[in-house]
mmCIF file of C-alpha atoms in Angstrom:
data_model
loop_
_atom_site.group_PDB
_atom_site.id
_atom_site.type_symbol
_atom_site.label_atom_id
_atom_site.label_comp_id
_atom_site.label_asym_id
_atom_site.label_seq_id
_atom_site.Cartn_x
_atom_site.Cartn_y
_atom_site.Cartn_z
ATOM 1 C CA UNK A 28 107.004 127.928 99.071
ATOM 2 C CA UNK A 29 108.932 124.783 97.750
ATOM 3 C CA UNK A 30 109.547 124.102 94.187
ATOM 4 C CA UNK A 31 107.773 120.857 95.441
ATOM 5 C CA UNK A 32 104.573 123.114 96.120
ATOM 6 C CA UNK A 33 104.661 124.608 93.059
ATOM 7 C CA UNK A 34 104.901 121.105 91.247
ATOM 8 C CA UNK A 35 101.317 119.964 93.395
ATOM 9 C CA UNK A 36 99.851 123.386 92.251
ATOM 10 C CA UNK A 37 100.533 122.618 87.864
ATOM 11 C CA UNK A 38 99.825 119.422 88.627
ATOM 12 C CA UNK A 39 96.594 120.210 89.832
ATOM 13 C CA UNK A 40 95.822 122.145 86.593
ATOM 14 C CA UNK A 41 97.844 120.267 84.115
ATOM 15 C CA UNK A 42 98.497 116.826 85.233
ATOM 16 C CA UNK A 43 101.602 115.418 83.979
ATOM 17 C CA UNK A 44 99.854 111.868 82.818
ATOM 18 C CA UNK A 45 97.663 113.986 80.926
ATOM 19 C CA UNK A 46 100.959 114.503 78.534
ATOM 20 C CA UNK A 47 101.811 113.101 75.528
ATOM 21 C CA UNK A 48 103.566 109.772 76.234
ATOM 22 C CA UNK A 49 107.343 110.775 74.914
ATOM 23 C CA UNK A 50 107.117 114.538 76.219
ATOM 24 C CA UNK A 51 109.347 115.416 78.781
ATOM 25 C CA UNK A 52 107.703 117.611 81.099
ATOM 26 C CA UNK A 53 107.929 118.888 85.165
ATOM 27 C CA UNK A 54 111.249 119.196 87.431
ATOM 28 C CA UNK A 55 114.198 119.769 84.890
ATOM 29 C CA UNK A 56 116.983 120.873 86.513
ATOM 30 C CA UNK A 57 117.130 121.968 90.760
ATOM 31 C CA UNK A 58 115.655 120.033 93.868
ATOM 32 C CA UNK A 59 112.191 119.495 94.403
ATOM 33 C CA UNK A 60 113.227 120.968 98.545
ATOM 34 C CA UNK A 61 114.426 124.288 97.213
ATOM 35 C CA UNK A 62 112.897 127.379 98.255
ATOM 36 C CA UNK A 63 111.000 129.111 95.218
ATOM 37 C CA UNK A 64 110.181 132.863 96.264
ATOM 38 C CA UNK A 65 110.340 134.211 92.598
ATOM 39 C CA UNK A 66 109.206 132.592 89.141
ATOM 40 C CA UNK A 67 109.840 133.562 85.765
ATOM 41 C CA UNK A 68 107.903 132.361 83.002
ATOM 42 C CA UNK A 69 109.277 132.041 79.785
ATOM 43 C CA UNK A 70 108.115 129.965 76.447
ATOM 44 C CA UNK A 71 111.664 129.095 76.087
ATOM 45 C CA UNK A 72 115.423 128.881 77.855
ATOM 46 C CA UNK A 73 117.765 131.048 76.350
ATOM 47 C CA UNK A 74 120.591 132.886 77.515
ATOM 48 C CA UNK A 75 118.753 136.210 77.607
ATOM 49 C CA UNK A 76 115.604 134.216 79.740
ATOM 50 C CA UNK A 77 118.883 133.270 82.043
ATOM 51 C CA UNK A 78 119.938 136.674 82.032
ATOM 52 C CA UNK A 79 116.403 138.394 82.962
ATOM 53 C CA UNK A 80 115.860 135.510 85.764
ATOM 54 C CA UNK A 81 119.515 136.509 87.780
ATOM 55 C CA UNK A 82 118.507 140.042 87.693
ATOM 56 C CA UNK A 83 115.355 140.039 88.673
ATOM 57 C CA UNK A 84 116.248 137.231 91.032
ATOM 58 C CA UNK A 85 114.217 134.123 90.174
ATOM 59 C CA UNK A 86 114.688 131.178 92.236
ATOM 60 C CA UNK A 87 112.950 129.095 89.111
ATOM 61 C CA UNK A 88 112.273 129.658 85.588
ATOM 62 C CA UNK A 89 109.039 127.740 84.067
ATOM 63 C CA UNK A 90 109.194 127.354 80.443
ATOM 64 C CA UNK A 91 106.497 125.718 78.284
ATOM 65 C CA UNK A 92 108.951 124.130 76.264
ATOM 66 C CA UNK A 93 111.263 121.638 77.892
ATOM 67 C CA UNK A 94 115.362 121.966 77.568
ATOM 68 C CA UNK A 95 115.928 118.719 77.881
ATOM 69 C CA UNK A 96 113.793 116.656 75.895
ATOM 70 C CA UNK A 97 117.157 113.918 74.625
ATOM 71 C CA UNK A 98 118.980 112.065 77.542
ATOM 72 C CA UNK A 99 122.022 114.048 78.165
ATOM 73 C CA UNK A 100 125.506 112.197 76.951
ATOM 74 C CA UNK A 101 127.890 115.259 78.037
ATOM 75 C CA UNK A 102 127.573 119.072 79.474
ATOM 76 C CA UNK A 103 129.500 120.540 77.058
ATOM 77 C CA UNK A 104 129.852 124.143 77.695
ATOM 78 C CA UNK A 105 130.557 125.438 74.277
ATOM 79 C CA UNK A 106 126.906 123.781 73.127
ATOM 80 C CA UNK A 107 124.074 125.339 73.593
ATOM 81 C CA UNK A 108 122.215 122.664 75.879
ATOM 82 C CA UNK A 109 125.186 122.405 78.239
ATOM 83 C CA UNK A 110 125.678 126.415 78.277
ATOM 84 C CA UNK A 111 122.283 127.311 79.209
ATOM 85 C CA UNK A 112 122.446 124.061 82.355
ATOM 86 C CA UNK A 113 125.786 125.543 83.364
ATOM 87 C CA UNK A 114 124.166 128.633 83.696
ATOM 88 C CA UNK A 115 121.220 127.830 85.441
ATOM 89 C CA UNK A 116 123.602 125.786 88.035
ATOM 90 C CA UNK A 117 125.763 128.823 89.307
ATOM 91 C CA UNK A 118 122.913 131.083 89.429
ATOM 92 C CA UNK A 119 121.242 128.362 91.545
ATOM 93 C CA UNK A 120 118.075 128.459 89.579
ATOM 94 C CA UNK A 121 115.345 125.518 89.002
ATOM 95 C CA UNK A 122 113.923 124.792 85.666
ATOM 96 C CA UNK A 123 110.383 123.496 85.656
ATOM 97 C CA UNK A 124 109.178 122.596 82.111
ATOM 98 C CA UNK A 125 104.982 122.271 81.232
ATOM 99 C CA UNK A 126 104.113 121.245 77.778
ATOM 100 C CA UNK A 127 101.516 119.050 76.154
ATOM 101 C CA UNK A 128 100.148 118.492 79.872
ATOM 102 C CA UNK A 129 99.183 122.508 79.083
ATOM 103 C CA UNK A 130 98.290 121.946 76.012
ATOM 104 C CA UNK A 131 95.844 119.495 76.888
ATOM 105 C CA UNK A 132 94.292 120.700 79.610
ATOM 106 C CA UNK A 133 90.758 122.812 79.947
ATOM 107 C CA UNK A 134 92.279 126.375 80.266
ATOM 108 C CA UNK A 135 95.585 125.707 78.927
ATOM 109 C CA UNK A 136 97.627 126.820 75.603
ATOM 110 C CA UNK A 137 94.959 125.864 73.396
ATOM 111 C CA UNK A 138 92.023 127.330 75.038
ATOM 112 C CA UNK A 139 93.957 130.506 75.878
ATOM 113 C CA UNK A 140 94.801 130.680 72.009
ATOM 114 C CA UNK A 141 91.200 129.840 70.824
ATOM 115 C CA UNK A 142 89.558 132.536 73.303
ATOM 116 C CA UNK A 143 92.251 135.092 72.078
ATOM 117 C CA UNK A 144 91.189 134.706 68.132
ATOM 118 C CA UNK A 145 87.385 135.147 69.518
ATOM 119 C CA UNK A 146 86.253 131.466 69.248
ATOM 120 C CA UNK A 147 82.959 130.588 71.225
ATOM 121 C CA UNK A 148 81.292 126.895 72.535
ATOM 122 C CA UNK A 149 85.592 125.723 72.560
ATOM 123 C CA UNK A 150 85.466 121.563 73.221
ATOM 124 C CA UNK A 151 88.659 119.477 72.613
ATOM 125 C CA UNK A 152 89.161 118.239 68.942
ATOM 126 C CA UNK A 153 89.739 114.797 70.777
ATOM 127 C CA UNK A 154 88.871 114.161 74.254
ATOM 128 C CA UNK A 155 91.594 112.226 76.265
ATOM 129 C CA UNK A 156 90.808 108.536 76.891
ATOM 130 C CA UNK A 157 92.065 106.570 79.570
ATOM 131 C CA UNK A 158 92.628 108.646 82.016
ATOM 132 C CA UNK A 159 90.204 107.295 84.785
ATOM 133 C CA UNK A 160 90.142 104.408 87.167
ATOM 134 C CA UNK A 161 87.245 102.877 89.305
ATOM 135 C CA UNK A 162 88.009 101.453 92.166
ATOM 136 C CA UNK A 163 85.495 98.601 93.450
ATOM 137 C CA UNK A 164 86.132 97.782 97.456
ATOM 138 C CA UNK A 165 84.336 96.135 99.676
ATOM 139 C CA UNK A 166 83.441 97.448 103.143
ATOM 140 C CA UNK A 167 81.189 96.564 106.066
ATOM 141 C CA UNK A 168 77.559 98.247 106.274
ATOM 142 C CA UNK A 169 78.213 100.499 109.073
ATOM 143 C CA UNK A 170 81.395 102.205 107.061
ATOM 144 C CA UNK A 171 80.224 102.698 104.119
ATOM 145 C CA UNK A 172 79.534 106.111 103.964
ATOM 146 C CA UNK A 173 83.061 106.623 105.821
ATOM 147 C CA UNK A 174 85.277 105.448 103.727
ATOM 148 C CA UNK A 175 83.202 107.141 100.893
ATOM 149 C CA UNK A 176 83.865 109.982 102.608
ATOM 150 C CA UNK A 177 87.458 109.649 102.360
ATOM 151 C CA UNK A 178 87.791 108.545 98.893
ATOM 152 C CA UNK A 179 86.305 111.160 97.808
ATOM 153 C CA UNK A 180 88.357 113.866 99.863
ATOM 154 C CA UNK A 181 91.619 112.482 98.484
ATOM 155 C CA UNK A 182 90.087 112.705 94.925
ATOM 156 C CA UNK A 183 87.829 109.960 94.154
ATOM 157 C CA UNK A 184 84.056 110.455 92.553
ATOM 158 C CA UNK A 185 84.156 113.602 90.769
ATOM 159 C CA UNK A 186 82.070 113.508 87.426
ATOM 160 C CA UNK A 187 82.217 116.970 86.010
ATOM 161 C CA UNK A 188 80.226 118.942 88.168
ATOM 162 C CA UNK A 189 79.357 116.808 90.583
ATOM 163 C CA UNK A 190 81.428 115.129 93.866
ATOM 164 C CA UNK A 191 81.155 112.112 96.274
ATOM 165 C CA UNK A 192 79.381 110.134 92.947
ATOM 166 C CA UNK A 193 79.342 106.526 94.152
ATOM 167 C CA UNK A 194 77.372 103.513 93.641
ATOM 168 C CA UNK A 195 76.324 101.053 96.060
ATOM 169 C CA UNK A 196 75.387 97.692 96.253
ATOM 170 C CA UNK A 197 74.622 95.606 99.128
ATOM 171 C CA UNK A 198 75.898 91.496 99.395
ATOM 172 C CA UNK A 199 77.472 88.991 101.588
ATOM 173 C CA UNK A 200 80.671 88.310 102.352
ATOM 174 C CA UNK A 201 82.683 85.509 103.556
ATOM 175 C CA UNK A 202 85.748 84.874 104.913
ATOM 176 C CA UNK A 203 88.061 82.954 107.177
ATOM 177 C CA UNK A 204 90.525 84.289 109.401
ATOM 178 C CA UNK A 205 93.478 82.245 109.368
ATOM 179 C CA UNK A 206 95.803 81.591 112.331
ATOM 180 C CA UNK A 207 97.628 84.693 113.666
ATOM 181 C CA UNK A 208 94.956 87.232 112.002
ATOM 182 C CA UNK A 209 93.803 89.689 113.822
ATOM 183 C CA UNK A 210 90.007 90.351 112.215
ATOM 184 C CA UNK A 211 88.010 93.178 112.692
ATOM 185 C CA UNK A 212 85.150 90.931 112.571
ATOM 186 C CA UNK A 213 84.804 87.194 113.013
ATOM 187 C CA UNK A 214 87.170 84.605 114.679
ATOM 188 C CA UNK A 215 90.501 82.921 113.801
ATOM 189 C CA UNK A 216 89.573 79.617 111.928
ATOM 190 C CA UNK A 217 85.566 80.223 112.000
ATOM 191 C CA UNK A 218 84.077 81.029 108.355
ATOM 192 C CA UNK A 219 82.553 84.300 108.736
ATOM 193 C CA UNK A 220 79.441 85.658 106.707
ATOM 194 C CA UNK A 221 79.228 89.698 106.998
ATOM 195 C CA UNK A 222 76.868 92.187 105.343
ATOM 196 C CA UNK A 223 79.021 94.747 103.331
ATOM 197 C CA UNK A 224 78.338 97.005 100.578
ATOM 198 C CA UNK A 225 80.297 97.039 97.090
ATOM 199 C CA UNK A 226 81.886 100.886 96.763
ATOM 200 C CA UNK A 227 82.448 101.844 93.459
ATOM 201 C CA UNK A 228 83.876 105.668 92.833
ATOM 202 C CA UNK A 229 85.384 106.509 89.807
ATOM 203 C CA UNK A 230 89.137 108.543 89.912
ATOM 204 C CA UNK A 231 91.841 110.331 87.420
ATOM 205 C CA UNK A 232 94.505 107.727 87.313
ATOM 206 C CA UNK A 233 97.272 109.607 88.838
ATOM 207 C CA UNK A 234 95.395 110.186 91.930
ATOM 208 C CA UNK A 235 95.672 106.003 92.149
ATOM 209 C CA UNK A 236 98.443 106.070 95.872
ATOM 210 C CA UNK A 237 96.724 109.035 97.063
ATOM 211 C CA UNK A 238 93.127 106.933 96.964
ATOM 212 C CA UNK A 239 94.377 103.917 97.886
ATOM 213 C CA UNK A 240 95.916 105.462 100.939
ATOM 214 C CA UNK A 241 92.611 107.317 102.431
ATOM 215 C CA UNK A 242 91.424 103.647 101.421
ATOM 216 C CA UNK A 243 93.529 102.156 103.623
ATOM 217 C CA UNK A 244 93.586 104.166 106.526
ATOM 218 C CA UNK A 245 89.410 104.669 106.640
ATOM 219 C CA UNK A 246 88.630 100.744 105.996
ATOM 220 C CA UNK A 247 88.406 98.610 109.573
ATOM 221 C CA UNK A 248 89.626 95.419 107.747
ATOM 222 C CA UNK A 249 93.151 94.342 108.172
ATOM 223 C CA UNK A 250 92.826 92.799 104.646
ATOM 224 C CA UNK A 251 90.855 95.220 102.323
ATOM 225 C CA UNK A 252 89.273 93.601 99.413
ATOM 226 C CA UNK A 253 89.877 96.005 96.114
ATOM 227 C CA UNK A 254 89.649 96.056 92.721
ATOM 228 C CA UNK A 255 90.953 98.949 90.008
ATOM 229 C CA UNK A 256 89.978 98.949 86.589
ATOM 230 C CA UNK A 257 90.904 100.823 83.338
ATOM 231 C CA UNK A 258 88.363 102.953 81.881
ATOM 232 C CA UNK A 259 87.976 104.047 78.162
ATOM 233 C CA UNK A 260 85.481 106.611 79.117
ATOM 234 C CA UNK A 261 86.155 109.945 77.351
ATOM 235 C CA UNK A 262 87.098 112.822 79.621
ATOM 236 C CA UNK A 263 85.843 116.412 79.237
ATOM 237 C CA UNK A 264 88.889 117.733 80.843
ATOM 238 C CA UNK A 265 91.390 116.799 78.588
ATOM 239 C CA UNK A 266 92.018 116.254 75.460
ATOM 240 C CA UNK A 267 93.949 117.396 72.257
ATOM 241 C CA UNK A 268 93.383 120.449 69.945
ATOM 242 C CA UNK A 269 90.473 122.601 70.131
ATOM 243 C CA UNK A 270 87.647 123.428 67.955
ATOM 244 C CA UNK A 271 84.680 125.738 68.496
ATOM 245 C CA UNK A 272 82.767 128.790 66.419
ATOM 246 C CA UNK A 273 83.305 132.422 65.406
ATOM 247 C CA UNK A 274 80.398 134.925 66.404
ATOM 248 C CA UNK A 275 80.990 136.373 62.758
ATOM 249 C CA UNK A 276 81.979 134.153 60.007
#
């Protein structure tokens, strides 16, 4: 496995846009290519987290919080920052760091903590806003349920427990192909009016290139007509701080 593998994995769980805006969070120190066969997880970097990691032979340390959360002037051995990343560099070890984007995540620090002190019904204090996207795009009767298809496989229309939510709505469009087009439908220079069906799905916002792409490559238009919007709607996947009730007072 790649330290790039286990990067899609977190993310997965704990997406890093999930994280509080100044936290510095994911690939630390090491490559993104390198082989990870062994992982030590530690809430911290210190020497003796170093230490435990060459002998038991980690190829990457993941701590929850991050070394370097300052931009780096100088690596100054003789301070502790510096130490600890000259360290890490000879003993060819990555250092992954996941913070708030645990913390604010359904099954992360805070829920682990809350379920430890016996708390029941847990919800998020706040629930994270503006995390999702809907895309609008407009596609041709016949593909419809296609390209559906393959926005929601790379992530699109998931609304808690339920996938592949869309809505639908049928029109007319027009266009003219210009000279040197090459339409799917209609002719160079002809105005062209075609049945299609508005596609609405709703998406996390860092799943945005992914989406577009399976767009792209499921759509028969050369030019694909798109919208993405901001949404405000609360999520019930993330959020900030917990809250919830004892079974005994």
């Amino acid at each position: 496995m790649t330290l790039r593998e286990v990067h899609h994995l977190l993310e997965a769980w704990a997406p890093g846009a999930v994280a509080w805006e100044k936290d510095s969070i994911g690939l630390q120190l090491g490559s993104m290519n390198q082989q990870v066969h062994t992982i030590l997880v530690a809430l911290d970097l210190t020497d003796s987290v170093i230490t435990e990691a060459t002998r038991k032979k980690a190829d990457l340390i993941i701590t929850h919080h991050p070394l370097l959360f300052r931009p780096v002037r100088s690596i100054d051995e003789d301070q502790r920052v510096g130490r600890l990343i000259a360290k890490l560099t000879r003993s060819r070890i990555g250092l992954y760091a996941a913070h708030t984007n645990l913390d604010f995540t359904t099954g992360g620090v805070n829920h682990t903590l809350a379920t430890g002190l016996g708390i029941q019904d847990i919800e998020f204090l706040e629930k994270g806003r503006h995390i999702f996207k809907k895309l609008v795009v407009y596609v041709p009767e016949e593909h419809t349920n296609s390209v559906m298809t393959a926005l929601a496989a790379a992530g699109a229309g998931h609304i808690g427990k339920y996938e592949q939510c869309s809505f639908q709505v049928n029109g007319v469009g027009t266009f003219r192909p210009a000279r040197g087009a090459n339409p799917f439908i209609g002719t160079p220079g002809v105005l062209e009016h075609v049945r299609e069906v508005r596609l609405e799905m709703i998406l996390p916002g860092w799943k945005v290139e992914a989406v577009t792409a399976a767009m792209r490559s499921a759509h028969p238009y050369e030019e694909i007509a798109y919208d993405l919007f901001d949404l405000a709607n609360a999520s019930d996947a993330y959020g900030s701080g917990v809250v919830g009730t004892l079974k005994k007072a």
